[in-house]
mmCIF file of C-alpha atoms in Angstrom:
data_model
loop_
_atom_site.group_PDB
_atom_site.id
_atom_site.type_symbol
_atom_site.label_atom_id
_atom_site.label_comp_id
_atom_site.label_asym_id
_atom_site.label_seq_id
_atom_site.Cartn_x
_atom_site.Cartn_y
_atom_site.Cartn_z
ATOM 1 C CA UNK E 257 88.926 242.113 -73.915
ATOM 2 C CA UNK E 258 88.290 244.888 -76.735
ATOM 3 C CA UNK E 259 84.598 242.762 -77.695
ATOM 4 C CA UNK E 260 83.258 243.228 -73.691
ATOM 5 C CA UNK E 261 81.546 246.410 -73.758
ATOM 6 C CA UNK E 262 79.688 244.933 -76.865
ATOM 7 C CA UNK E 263 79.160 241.742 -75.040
ATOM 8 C CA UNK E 264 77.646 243.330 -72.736
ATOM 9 C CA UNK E 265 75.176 245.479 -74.986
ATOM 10 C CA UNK E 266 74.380 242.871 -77.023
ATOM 11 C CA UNK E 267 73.111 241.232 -73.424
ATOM 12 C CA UNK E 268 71.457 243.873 -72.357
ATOM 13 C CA UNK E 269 69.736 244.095 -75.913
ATOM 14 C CA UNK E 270 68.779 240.080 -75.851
ATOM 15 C CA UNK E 271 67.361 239.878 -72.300
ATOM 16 C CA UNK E 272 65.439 243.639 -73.140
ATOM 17 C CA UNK E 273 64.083 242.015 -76.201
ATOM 18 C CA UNK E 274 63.065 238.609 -73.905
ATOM 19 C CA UNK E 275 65.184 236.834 -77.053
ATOM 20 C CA UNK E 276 64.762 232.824 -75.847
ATOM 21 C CA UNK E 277 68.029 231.882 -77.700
ATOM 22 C CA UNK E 278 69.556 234.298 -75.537
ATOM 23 C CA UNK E 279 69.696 232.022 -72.636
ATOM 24 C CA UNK E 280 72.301 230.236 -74.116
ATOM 25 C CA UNK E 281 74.628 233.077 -74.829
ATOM 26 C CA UNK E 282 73.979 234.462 -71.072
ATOM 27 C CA UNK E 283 74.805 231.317 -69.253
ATOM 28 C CA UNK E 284 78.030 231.129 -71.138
ATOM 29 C CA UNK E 285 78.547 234.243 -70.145
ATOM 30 C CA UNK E 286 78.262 233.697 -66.691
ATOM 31 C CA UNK E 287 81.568 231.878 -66.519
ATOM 32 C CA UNK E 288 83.350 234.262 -67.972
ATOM 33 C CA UNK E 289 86.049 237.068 -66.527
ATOM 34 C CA UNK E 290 84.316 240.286 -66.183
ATOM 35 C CA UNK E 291 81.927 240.459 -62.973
ATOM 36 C CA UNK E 292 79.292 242.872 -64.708
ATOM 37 C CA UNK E 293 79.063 240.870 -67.622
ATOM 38 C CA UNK E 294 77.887 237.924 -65.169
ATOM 39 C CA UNK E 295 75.587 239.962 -63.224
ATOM 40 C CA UNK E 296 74.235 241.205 -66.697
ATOM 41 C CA UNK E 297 73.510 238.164 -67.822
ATOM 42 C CA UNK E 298 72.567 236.687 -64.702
ATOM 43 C CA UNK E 299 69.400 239.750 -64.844
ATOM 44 C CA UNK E 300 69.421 238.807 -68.016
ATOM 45 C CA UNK E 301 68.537 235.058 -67.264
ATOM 46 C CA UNK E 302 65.896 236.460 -64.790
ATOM 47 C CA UNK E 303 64.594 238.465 -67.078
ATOM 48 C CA UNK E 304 63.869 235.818 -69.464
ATOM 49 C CA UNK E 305 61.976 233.583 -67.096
ATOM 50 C CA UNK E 306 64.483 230.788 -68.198
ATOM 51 C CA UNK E 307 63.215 228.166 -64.839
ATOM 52 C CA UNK E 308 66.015 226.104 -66.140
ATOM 53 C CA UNK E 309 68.401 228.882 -65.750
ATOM 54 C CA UNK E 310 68.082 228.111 -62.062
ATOM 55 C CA UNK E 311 70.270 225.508 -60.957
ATOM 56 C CA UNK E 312 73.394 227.624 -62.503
ATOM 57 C CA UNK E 313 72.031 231.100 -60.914
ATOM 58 C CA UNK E 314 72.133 229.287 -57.578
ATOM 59 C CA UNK E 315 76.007 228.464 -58.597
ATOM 60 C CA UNK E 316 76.284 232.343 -58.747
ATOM 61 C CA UNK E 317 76.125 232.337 -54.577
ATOM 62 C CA UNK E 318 79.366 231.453 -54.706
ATOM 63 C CA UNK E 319 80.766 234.373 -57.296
ATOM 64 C CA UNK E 320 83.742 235.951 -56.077
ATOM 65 C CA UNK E 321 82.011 239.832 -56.978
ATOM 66 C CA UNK E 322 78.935 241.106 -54.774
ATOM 67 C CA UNK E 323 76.777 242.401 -57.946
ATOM 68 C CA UNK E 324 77.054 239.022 -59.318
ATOM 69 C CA UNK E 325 76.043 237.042 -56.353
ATOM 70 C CA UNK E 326 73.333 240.188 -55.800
ATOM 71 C CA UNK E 327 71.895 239.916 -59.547
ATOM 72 C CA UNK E 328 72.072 236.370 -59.546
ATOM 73 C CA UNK E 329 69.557 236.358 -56.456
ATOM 74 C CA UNK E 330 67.313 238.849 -58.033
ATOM 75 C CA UNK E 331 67.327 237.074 -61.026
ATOM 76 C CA UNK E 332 66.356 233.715 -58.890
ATOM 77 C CA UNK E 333 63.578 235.771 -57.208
ATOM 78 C CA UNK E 334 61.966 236.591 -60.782
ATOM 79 C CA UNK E 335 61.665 233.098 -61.436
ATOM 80 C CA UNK E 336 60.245 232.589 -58.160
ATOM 81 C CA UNK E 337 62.976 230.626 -56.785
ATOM 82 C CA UNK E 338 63.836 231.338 -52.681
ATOM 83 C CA UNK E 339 67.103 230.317 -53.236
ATOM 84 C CA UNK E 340 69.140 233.199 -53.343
ATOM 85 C CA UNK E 341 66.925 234.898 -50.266
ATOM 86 C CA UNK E 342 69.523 234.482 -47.775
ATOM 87 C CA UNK E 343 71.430 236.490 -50.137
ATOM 88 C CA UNK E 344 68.414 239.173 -50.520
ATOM 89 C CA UNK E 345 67.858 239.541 -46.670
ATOM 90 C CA UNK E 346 71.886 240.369 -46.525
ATOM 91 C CA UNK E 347 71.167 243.138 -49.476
ATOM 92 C CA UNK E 348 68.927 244.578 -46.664
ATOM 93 C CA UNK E 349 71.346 245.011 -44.478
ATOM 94 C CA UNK E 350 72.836 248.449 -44.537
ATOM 95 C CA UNK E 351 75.799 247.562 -42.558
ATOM 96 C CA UNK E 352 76.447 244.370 -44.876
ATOM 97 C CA UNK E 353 77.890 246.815 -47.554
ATOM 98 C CA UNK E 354 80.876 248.623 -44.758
ATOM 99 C CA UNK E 355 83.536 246.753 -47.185
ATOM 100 C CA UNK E 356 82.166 248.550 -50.067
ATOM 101 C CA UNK E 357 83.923 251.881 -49.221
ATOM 102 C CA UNK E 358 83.744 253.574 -52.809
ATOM 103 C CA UNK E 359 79.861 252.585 -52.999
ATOM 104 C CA UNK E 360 77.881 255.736 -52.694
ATOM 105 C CA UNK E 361 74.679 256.389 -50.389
ATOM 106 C CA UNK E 362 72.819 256.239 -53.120
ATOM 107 C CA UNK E 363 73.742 253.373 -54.671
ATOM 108 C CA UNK E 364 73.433 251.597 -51.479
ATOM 109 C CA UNK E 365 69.963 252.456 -51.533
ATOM 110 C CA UNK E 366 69.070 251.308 -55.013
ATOM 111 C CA UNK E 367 70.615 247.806 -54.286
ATOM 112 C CA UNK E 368 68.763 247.804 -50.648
ATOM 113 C CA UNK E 369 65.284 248.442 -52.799
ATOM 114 C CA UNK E 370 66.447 245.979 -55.681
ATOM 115 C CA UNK E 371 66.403 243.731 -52.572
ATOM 116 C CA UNK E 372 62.776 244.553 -51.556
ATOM 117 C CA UNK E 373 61.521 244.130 -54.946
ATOM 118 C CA UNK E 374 62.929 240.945 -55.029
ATOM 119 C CA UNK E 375 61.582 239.631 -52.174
ATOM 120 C CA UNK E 376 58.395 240.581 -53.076
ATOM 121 C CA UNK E 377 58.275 238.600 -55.533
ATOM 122 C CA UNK E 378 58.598 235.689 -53.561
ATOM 123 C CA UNK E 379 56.127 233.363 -51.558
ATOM 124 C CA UNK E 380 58.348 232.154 -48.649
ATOM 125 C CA UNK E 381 57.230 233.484 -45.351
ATOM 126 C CA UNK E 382 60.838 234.276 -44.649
ATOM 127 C CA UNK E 383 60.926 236.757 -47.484
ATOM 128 C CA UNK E 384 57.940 238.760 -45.931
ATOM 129 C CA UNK E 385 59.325 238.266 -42.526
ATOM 130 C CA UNK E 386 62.413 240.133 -43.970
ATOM 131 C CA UNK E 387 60.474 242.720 -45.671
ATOM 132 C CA UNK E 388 58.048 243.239 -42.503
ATOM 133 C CA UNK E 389 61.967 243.825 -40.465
ATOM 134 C CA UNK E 390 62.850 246.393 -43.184
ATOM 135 C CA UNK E 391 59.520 248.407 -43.297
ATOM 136 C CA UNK E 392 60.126 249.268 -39.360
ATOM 137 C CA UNK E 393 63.751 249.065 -38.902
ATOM 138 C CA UNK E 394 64.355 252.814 -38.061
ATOM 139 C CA UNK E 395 67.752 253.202 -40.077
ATOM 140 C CA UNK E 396 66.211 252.142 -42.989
ATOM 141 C CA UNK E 397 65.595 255.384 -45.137
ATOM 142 C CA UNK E 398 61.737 256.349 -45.716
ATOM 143 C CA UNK E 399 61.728 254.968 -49.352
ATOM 144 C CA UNK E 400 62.803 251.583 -48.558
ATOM 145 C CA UNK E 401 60.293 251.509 -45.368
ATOM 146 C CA UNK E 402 57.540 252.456 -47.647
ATOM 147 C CA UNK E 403 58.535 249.916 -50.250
ATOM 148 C CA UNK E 404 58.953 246.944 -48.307
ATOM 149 C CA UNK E 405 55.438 247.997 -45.999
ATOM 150 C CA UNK E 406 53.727 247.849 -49.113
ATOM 151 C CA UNK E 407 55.137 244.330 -50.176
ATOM 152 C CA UNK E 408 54.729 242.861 -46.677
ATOM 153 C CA UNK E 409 51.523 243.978 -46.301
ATOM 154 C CA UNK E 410 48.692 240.877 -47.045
#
């Protein structure tokens, strides 16, 4: 598809800009090929605050590609939805990304925080039960201790 890579600017420009019509455009795009334009646009619909958006992120769960069913519960989380935390509390799993071989340390680590900031966001007691898990959990790396300590705390 020659028109993705402005697809997926165009997205990132709509849901930046907290463009309303753009809700439309990103839920059609969430059915479409390409994994990162679904994740896009499923931050995108997060982004937004689109509450009505909800009901198709939770869909997302399902999505074949990790980042999708990962942004999709982020994007849930902003709205302040629990129902992509199961998914969340997996993100804070370190060994829950072993079949990831090509994903760097790094990278790892910025999806594991993603996670916590999430869950923050959320009211469920589950969520801070998670968060209270990852601020002691001793292979957890001192960033991402810090970070979910300070969202667990009352």
């Amino acid at each position: 598809d020659d028109e993705l890579p402005v697809r997926v600017h165009a997205t990132i420009v709509l849901g930046d800009h907290k463009s309303k019509s753009a809700a439309s455009v990103m839920t059609e795009n969430l059915k479409h090929e390409d994994a990162y334009l679904r994740a896009v646009s499923a931050a995108g619909l997060g982004g937004l605050g689109d509450v009505s958006a909800a009901p198709r992120l939770s869909e997302m769960h399902g999505d074949t590609a990790p980042e999708v069913r990962w942004a999709s519960a982020a994007a849930l989380a902003r709205l302040g939805d629990a129902a992509g935390l199961d998914v969340l509390v997996t993100m804070l799993d370190a060994s829950s990304y072993a079949e990831f071989r090509g994903m760097k340390k790094d990278n790892i680590e910025e999806n594991m925080l993603n996670a916590v900031r999430a869950l923050c966001l959320l009211e469920d007691p589950r969520a801070k039960e998670a968060l209270l898990k990852a601020s002691t959990h001793e292979e957890s790396t001192p960033s991402l201790r810090a970070a979910a300590a300070a969202c667990a705390s009352p």
